[in-house]
Each structure stands twice: as C-alpha cells, then as structure tokens.
Short mmCIF file of C-alpha atoms in Angstrom, two decimals:
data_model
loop_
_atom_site.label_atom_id
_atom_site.label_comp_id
_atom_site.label_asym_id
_atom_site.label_seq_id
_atom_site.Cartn_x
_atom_site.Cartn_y
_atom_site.Cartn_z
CA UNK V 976 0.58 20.98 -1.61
CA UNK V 977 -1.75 23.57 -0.74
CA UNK V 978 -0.28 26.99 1.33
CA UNK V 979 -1.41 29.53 3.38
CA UNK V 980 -4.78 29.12 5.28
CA UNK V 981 -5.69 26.12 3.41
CA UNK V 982 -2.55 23.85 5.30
CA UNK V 983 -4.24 25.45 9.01
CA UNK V 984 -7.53 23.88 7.79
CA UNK V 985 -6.46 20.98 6.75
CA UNK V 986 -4.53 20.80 10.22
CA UNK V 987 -7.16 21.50 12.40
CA UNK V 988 -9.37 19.16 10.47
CA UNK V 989 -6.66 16.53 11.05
CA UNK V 990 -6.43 17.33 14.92
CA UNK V 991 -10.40 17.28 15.02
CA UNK V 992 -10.74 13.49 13.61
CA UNK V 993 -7.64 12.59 15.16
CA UNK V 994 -9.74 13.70 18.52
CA UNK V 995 -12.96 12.02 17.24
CA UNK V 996 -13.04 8.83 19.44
CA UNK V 997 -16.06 7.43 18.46
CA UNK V 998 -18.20 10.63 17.26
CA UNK V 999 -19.66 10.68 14.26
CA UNK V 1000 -18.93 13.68 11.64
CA UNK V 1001 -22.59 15.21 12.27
CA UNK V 1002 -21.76 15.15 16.40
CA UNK V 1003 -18.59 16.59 15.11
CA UNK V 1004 -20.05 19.42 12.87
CA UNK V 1005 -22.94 20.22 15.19
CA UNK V 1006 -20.16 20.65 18.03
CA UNK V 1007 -17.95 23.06 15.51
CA UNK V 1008 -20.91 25.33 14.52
CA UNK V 1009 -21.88 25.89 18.02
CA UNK V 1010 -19.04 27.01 19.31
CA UNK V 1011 -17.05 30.72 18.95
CA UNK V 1012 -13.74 29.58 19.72
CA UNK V 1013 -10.67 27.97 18.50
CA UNK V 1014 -11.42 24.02 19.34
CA UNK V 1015 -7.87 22.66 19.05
CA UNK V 1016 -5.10 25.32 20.17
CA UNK V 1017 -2.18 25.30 18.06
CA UNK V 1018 1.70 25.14 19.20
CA UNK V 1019 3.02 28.94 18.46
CA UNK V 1020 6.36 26.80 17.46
CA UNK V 1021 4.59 23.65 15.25
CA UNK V 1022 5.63 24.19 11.25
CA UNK V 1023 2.69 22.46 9.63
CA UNK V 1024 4.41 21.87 6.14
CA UNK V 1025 6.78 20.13 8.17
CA UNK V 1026 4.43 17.96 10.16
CA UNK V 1027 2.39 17.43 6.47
CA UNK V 1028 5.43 17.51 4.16
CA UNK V 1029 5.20 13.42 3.37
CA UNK V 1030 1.14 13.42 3.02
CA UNK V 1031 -0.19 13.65 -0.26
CA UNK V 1032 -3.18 15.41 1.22
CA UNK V 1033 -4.75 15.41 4.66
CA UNK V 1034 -3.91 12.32 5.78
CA UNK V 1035 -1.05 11.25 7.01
CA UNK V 1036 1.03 7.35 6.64
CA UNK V 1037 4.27 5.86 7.23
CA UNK V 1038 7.37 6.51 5.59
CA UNK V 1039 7.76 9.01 2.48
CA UNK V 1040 8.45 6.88 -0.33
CA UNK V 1041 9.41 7.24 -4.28
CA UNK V 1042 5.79 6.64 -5.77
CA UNK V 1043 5.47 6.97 -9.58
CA UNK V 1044 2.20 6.97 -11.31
CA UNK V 1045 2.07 6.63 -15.63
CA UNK V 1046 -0.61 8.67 -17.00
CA UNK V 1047 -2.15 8.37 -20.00
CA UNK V 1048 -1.37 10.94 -22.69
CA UNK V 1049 -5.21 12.05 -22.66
CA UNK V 1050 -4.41 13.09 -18.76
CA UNK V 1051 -0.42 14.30 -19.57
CA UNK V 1052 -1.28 17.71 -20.01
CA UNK V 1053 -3.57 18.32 -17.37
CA UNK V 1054 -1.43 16.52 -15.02
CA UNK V 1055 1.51 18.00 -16.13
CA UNK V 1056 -0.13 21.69 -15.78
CA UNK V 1057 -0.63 21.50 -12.12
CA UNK V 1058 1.46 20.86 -8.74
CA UNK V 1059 0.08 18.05 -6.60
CA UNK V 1060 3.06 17.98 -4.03
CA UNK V 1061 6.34 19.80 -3.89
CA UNK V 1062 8.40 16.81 -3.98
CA UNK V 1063 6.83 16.59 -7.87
CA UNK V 1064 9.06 15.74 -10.84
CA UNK V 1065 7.36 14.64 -14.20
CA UNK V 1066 9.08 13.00 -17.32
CA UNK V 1067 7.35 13.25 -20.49
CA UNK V 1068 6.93 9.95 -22.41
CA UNK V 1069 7.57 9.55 -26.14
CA UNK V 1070 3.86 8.21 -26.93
CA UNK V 1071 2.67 11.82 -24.95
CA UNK V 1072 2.05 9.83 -21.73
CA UNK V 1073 3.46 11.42 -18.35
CA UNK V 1074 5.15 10.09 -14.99
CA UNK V 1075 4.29 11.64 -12.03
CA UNK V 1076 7.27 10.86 -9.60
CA UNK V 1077 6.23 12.10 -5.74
CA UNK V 1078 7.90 11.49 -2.51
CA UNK V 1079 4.54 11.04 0.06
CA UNK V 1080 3.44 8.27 2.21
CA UNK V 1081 1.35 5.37 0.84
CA UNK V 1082 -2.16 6.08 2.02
CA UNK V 1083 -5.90 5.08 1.25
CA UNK V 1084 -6.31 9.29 0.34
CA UNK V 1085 -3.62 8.58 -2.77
CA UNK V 1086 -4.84 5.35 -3.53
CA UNK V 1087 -8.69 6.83 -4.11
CA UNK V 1088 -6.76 9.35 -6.12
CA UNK V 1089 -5.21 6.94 -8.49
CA UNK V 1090 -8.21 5.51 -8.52
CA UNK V 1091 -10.49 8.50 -9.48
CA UNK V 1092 -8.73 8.41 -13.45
CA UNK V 1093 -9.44 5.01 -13.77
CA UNK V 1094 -7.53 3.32 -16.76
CA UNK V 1095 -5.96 6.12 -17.72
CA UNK V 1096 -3.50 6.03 -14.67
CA UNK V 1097 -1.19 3.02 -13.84
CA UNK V 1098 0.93 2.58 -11.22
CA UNK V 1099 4.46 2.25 -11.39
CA UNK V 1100 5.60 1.74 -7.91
CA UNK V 1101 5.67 0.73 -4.97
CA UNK V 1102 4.57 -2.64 -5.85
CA UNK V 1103 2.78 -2.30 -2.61
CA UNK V 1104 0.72 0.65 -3.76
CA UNK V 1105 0.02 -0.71 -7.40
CA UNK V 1106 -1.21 -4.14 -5.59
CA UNK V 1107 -3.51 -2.39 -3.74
CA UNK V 1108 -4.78 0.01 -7.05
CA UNK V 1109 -5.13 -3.54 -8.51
CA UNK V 1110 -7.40 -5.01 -5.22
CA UNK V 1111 -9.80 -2.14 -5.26
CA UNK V 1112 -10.03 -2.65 -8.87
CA UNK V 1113 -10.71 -6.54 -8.71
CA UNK V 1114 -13.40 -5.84 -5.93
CA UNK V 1115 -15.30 -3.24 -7.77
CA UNK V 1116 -15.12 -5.24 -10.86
CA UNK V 1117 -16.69 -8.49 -8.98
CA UNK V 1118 -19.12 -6.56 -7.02
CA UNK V 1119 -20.12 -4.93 -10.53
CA UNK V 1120 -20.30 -8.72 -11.60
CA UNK V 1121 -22.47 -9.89 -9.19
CA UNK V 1122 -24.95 -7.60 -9.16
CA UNK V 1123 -25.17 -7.69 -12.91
CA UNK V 1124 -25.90 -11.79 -12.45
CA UNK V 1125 -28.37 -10.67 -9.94
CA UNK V 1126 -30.00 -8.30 -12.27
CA UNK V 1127 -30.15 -10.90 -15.02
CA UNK V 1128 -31.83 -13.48 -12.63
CA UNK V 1129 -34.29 -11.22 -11.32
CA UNK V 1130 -35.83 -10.01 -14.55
CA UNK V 1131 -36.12 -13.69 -15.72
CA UNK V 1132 -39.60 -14.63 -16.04
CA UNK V 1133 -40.28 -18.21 -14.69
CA UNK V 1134 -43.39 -19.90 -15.53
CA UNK V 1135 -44.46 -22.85 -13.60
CA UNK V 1136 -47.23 -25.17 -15.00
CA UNK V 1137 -50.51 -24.77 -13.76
CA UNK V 1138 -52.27 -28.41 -13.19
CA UNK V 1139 -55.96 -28.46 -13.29
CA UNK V 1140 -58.31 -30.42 -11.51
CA UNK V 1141 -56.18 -32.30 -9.22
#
C-alpha cells in the first residue's frame, strides 16, 4: 500500500468523488485547477492507513476478507518482487507459480486488477470474487464473439440476380 503523500492523495481523491453528486470528472477537474485552496479539510485526528487499511487501492468495499490469487510462474517473480498490500503473504509453488494471499475488501478496483494479467492469474478465493473474474471474462469473450460474426457478415459479398427486360 502506498505511504507518505501518495495515501493523502489518494484520500482526498476519495473524499472528492465521494462528494461528486452528479458532476462529471471534467466539472470536477476544472473546479480543482481553479481553485488555491485545500477543497476537502482533513480531521487533524483521522489515520488514513487506518480508514484505507482493507482497500486494495483507492476504493473502498465491505468486509476485509482472505483473497488468494495463483499466478502463473511467468508472473511469480515479478509478483513476488513487489508489495501490493501490507497484509501480503506469498507461497511459492513447486511448478514456479506464486499465491498471492491479501486481506482487502472485494471490489471492482481488484477485480480489474486480476483482470489486467489475463490467463496468467486465477483466482483462488472467495468464490464470490473468482465468479465475478469468470463473468467479466464470459462477457468480453461474447462481446468479442459477436462482433467477430458481425464482421464476417458484413464483408460478405451478396449478389442478387439482375432480371432484364421485365
């Protein structure tokens, strides 16, 4: 989890959507760069590792629980090099492959993160987590399906008979 000045970013970032109401990001950035001052005040007594301690990143769910992702051993190393939450424990597989245990909440910001190595990360658990890996990946595979058929269809060339003198 990042430290520092990077965790008051990220909080103020969350406070800022979390104020949106119905803004869009451009209202949102055009408000930001005109103004000098600080737009959301922080508590002198709020502990922001605290408040983000069970987020994976920005974004915040329910309940911390045990999620374990299986990477592939072409991904173990990198993985392995690099701390992606303090809660972080990895066990080495025999075939070189790597599971990432964390303790963060189930949200869409982990789920896009699974995502992003494609094949060469599977989920473990929660069930509910590695269901929803699994409905993203259905989706994008039919969508990709579809609009393959539709590109076949389109570049068909149909010919209809010409009748002359009728």
């Amino acid at each position: 989890m990042p430290r520092g000045d990077q965790v008051i970013r990220q909080w103020k970032l969350l406070r800022l959507l979390e104020s949106r109401r119905g803004r869009t990001l451009e209202e949102l950035v055009k408000e930001l760069n005109c103004c000098t001052r600080t737009i959301i005040p922080t508590p002198s007594n709020f502990d922001v590792e605290a408040y983000m301690r069970e987020s994976f990143g920005i974004l915040r769910g329910g309940p911390a629980v045990p999620v374990k992702v299986k990477f592939s051993n072409a991904w173990a190393r990198w993985i392995g090099e690099r701390i992606w939450h303090p809660s972080q424990t990895l066990e080495r597989l025999p075939g070189g492959e790597l599971i990432l245990t964390l303790q963060v909440a189930v949200t869409d910001e982990l789920k896009r993160w699974i995502l992003s190595f494609g094949r060469e990360a599977e989920v473990v658990e929660p069930i509910v987590l590695r269901e929803a890996v699994r409905a993203e990946a259905q989706a994008l595979l039919e969508r990709l399906e579809v609009e393959d058929l539709a590109r076949e269809f389109s570049s068909l060339q149909l010919t209809l008979p010409v009748i002359v003198g009728v």
